[in-house]
CSV table of C-alpha atoms and ligand atoms in Angstrom, one decimal:
chain,number,residue,atom,x,y,z
V,30,MET,CA,212.9,-16.6,25.6
V,31,GLU,CA,210.6,-15.1,23.0
V,32,THR,CA,207.9,-17.4,23.0
V,33,ASN,CA,205.2,-15.1,20.5
V,34,ARG,CA,204.9,-17.1,17.3
V,35,LEU,CA,203.3,-14.5,15.4
V,36,SER,CA,205.2,-11.7,13.4
V,37,PRO,CA,203.9,-7.9,14.7
V,38,SER,CA,202.2,-7.3,11.6
V,39,LEU,CA,200.4,-10.8,11.3
V,40,ALA,CA,199.2,-10.2,15.1
V,41,GLN,CA,198.0,-6.6,14.4
V,42,ALA,CA,196.0,-7.6,11.4
V,43,LEU,CA,194.3,-10.5,13.3
V,44,ASN,CA,193.6,-8.4,16.2
V,45,ASP,CA,192.1,-5.8,13.4
V,46,GLN,CA,190.1,-9.1,11.9
V,47,MET,CA,188.3,-9.9,15.4
V,48,THR,CA,187.0,-6.2,15.1
V,49,LYS,CA,186.2,-6.6,12.0
V,50,GLU,CA,184.1,-9.9,12.7
V,51,ALA,CA,182.5,-8.0,16.5
V,52,HIS,CA,181.6,-5.1,13.7
V,53,ALA,CA,179.9,-8.1,11.7
V,54,SER,CA,178.3,-8.9,14.9
V,55,GLN,CA,176.7,-5.7,15.4
V,56,ILE,CA,175.3,-5.5,11.8
V,57,TYR,CA,173.3,-8.5,12.2
V,58,LEU,CA,172.0,-7.5,15.5
V,59,SER,CA,171.3,-4.1,14.4
V,60,TYR,CA,169.6,-5.9,11.4
V,61,GLY,CA,167.8,-8.4,13.4
V,62,ALA,CA,166.2,-5.8,15.6
V,63,TRP,CA,165.3,-3.6,12.8
V,64,ALA,CA,163.3,-6.9,11.5
V,65,ASP,CA,161.9,-7.7,14.7
V,66,ALA,CA,160.4,-4.2,14.7
V,67,ARG,CA,158.9,-4.6,11.4
V,68,GLY,CA,157.4,-7.9,12.6
V,69,TYR,CA,160.0,-10.1,10.7
V,70,ASP,CA,160.5,-12.3,13.5
V,71,GLY,CA,161.9,-15.3,11.7
V,72,ILE,CA,164.6,-13.1,9.7
V,73,ALA,CA,165.0,-11.4,13.3
V,74,ASN,CA,165.7,-14.5,14.7
V,75,PHE,CA,168.0,-15.8,11.7
V,76,LEU,CA,169.7,-12.6,12.2
V,77,PHE,CA,170.1,-12.9,15.8
V,78,ARG,CA,171.6,-15.9,15.5
V,79,HIS,CA,174.1,-15.2,12.8
V,80,ALA,CA,175.0,-12.1,15.4
V,81,GLN,CA,176.2,-14.9,17.6
V,82,GLU,CA,178.2,-16.7,14.8
V,83,GLU,CA,180.1,-13.8,14.0
V,84,ARG,CA,181.1,-13.4,17.9
V,85,ASN,CA,182.3,-17.2,18.0
V,86,HIS,CA,184.6,-16.0,14.7
V,87,MET,CA,186.1,-13.1,17.0
V,88,MET,CA,186.5,-15.5,20.0
V,89,LYS,CA,188.3,-18.4,17.5
V,90,ILE,CA,190.6,-15.9,16.3
V,91,LEU,CA,191.2,-14.4,19.7
V,92,GLU,CA,192.0,-17.7,21.1
V,93,TYR,CA,194.4,-18.3,18.2
V,94,ILE,CA,196.3,-15.4,18.9
V,95,LEU,CA,196.8,-16.3,22.5
V,96,GLU,CA,197.4,-19.4,21.7
V,97,ARG,CA,200.5,-18.4,19.3
V,98,GLY,CA,201.9,-16.6,22.4
V,99,ALA,CA,201.1,-12.9,20.8
V,100,ARG,CA,198.9,-10.2,22.6
V,101,VAL,CA,195.3,-9.5,21.9
V,102,LYS,CA,194.0,-5.9,22.0
V,103,VAL,CA,190.0,-5.4,22.0
V,104,ALA,CA,189.5,-2.3,20.2
V,105,ALA,CA,186.5,0.3,19.7
V,106,ILE,CA,183.7,-1.5,17.3
V,107,PRO,CA,182.4,0.8,14.8
V,108,ALA,CA,178.9,1.2,14.6
V,109,PRO,CA,176.7,-0.7,12.7
V,110,GLY,CA,175.5,1.9,10.1
V,111,THR,CA,172.1,2.9,8.9
V,112,ASP,CA,169.1,0.3,8.8
V,113,PRO,CA,167.9,-1.3,5.7
V,114,THR,CA,165.4,0.1,3.7
V,115,SER,CA,163.4,-3.1,3.1
V,116,VAL,CA,163.7,-6.6,3.3
V,117,GLN,CA,165.4,-6.8,0.0
V,118,ASP,CA,167.9,-4.1,1.1
V,119,CYS,CA,168.5,-6.1,4.4
V,120,PHE,CA,169.8,-9.1,2.5
V,121,GLU,CA,171.9,-7.0,-0.3
V,122,LYS,CA,173.5,-5.3,2.8
V,123,VAL,CA,174.1,-8.9,4.4
V,124,PHE,CA,175.8,-10.2,1.1
V,125,LYS,CA,178.1,-6.8,0.8
V,126,GLN,CA,179.2,-7.5,4.3
V,127,GLU,CA,179.9,-11.0,3.8
V,128,ILE,CA,181.8,-10.4,0.7
V,129,ASP,CA,183.9,-7.5,2.3
V,130,ASN,CA,184.9,-9.8,5.5
V,131,THR,CA,186.0,-12.3,2.7
V,132,LYS,CA,188.4,-9.7,1.1
V,133,ALA,CA,189.5,-9.4,4.7
V,134,ILE,CA,190.2,-13.1,5.3
V,135,TYR,CA,192.2,-13.1,1.9
V,136,THR,CA,194.8,-10.5,2.9
V,137,LEU,CA,195.3,-12.3,6.0
V,138,VAL,CA,195.8,-15.2,3.8
V,139,LYS,CA,198.2,-13.7,1.5
V,140,MET,CA,200.0,-11.9,4.9
V,141,SER,CA,200.8,-15.5,6.5
V,142,LEU,CA,201.6,-16.8,2.9
V,143,THR,CA,204.4,-14.3,2.3
V,144,GLU,CA,205.5,-14.6,5.9
V,145,GLU,CA,205.7,-18.6,5.2
V,146,ASP,CA,203.4,-18.6,8.7
V,147,TRP,CA,201.8,-21.7,7.9
V,148,ALA,CA,200.3,-22.3,11.0
V,149,SER,CA,198.6,-19.1,10.2
V,150,TRP,CA,198.0,-20.3,6.9
V,151,ASN,CA,196.6,-23.6,7.9
V,152,PHE,CA,194.2,-21.9,11.0
V,153,LEU,CA,192.8,-19.3,8.3
V,154,GLN,CA,191.6,-22.0,6.2
V,155,TRP,CA,188.4,-22.3,8.2
V,156,PHE,CA,187.7,-19.3,7.7
V,157,VAL,CA,188.1,-19.2,3.7
V,158,LYS,CA,185.7,-22.2,4.0
V,159,GLU,CA,183.4,-20.1,6.3
V,160,GLN,CA,183.1,-17.4,4.0
V,161,VAL,CA,182.2,-19.6,0.9
V,162,GLU,CA,179.4,-20.8,3.1
V,163,GLU,CA,178.2,-17.8,4.5
V,164,GLU,CA,178.6,-15.8,0.8
V,165,THR,CA,176.1,-18.5,-0.5
V,166,LEU,CA,173.9,-18.6,2.5
V,167,ALA,CA,173.5,-14.7,1.8
V,168,LEU,CA,173.2,-15.2,-1.9
V,169,ASN,CA,170.4,-18.0,-1.5
V,170,LEU,CA,168.3,-15.5,0.9
V,171,LEU,CA,169.0,-12.5,-1.9
V,172,ASP,CA,167.8,-15.3,-4.6
V,173,LYS,CA,164.7,-16.5,-2.2
V,174,ILE,CA,163.4,-12.4,-2.1
V,175,LYS,CA,164.0,-11.6,-5.7
V,176,ILE,CA,162.0,-14.7,-6.5
V,177,ALA,CA,159.3,-13.6,-4.2
V,178,GLY,CA,159.3,-10.4,-5.9
V,179,GLY,CA,162.1,-8.0,-4.5
V,180,GLU,CA,161.0,-4.5,-3.6
V,181,LYS,CA,157.7,-5.4,-4.6
V,182,ALA,CA,157.0,-8.8,-2.6
V,183,LYS,CA,153.9,-9.1,-1.3
V,184,ASP,CA,152.8,-9.5,2.4
V,185,ASP,CA,151.8,-13.1,2.2
V,186,VAL,CA,154.9,-14.0,0.3
V,187,LEU,CA,157.2,-12.2,2.7
V,188,TYR,CA,155.4,-13.6,5.6
V,189,THR,CA,156.2,-17.3,4.3
V,190,LEU,CA,159.6,-16.2,3.7
V,191,ASP,CA,160.1,-14.9,7.9
V,192,ARG,CA,158.2,-18.4,8.4
V,193,ASP,CA,161.2,-20.4,6.8
V,194,LEU,CA,164.1,-18.3,8.0
V,195,LYS,CA,163.0,-19.4,11.6
V,196,THR,CA,164.2,-22.8,11.2
V,197,MET,CA,166.3,-22.2,8.4
V,198,PRO,CA,170.1,-23.8,9.0
V,199,ASP,CA,172.6,-21.5,9.5
V,200,ASP,CA,174.9,-22.9,7.3
V,201,ALA,CA,174.6,-23.4,3.3
V,202,SER,CA,174.9,-27.1,2.3
V,203,LEU,CA,178.0,-26.9,-0.2
V,204,ALA,CA,178.6,-29.1,-3.2
V,205,GLU,CA,182.0,-30.2,-2.7
V,206,ASN,CA,180.5,-31.0,0.9
V,207,ALA,CA,178.3,-33.5,-0.9
V,208,THR,CA,179.4,-37.0,-1.1
V,209,ALA,CA,177.8,-40.3,-2.1
V,210,GLU,CA,176.1,-41.5,0.7
V,211,LYS,CA,174.8,-37.7,1.7
V,212,PRO,CA,174.5,-35.9,-1.5
S,304,LIG,FE1,182.6,-14.0,10.1
S,304,LIG,O1,181.9,-14.7,8.8
S,304,LIG,FE2,180.6,-14.0,7.8
S,304,LIG,O2,181.1,-12.0,8.0
């Protein structure tokens, strides 16, 4: 009896997405190491936490593939690429990385829609929402550094930003999640 509930193409695409999430994790890890080596402990802490979040995303997909009876294929993770050249460049790279990942998630959503695989479509909505949060978070960081002077940001401003990032929440609060009780 056939117990696999994923089409071969969607199973492959989800496996590929697992690798993309692992790749994102490696990118955050490498940027975190870059920031730490330059004395930006708070930025490093934020990026390391985010590396873990990306790994959790990978695990979430892995568990879903297994749950649907398809095969998980753990593939090689591409290298994270070059180090940022500045704090601004770091956040710009983070933002671009999140946009690329959003595009990949949208492709998966489209596939599930075309295949009328509503279980996968429903599963992927969590990622659609997550990407909105992550893009907002990255954009907020980019705004902060731009206000601080971008490439010309002074050391004391970078110091404050670094200190704030240490305790910054991992998720951005979105307008659509606001309620009358919790505006
Ligand atoms: Fe997995 O959310 Fe960012 O990339």
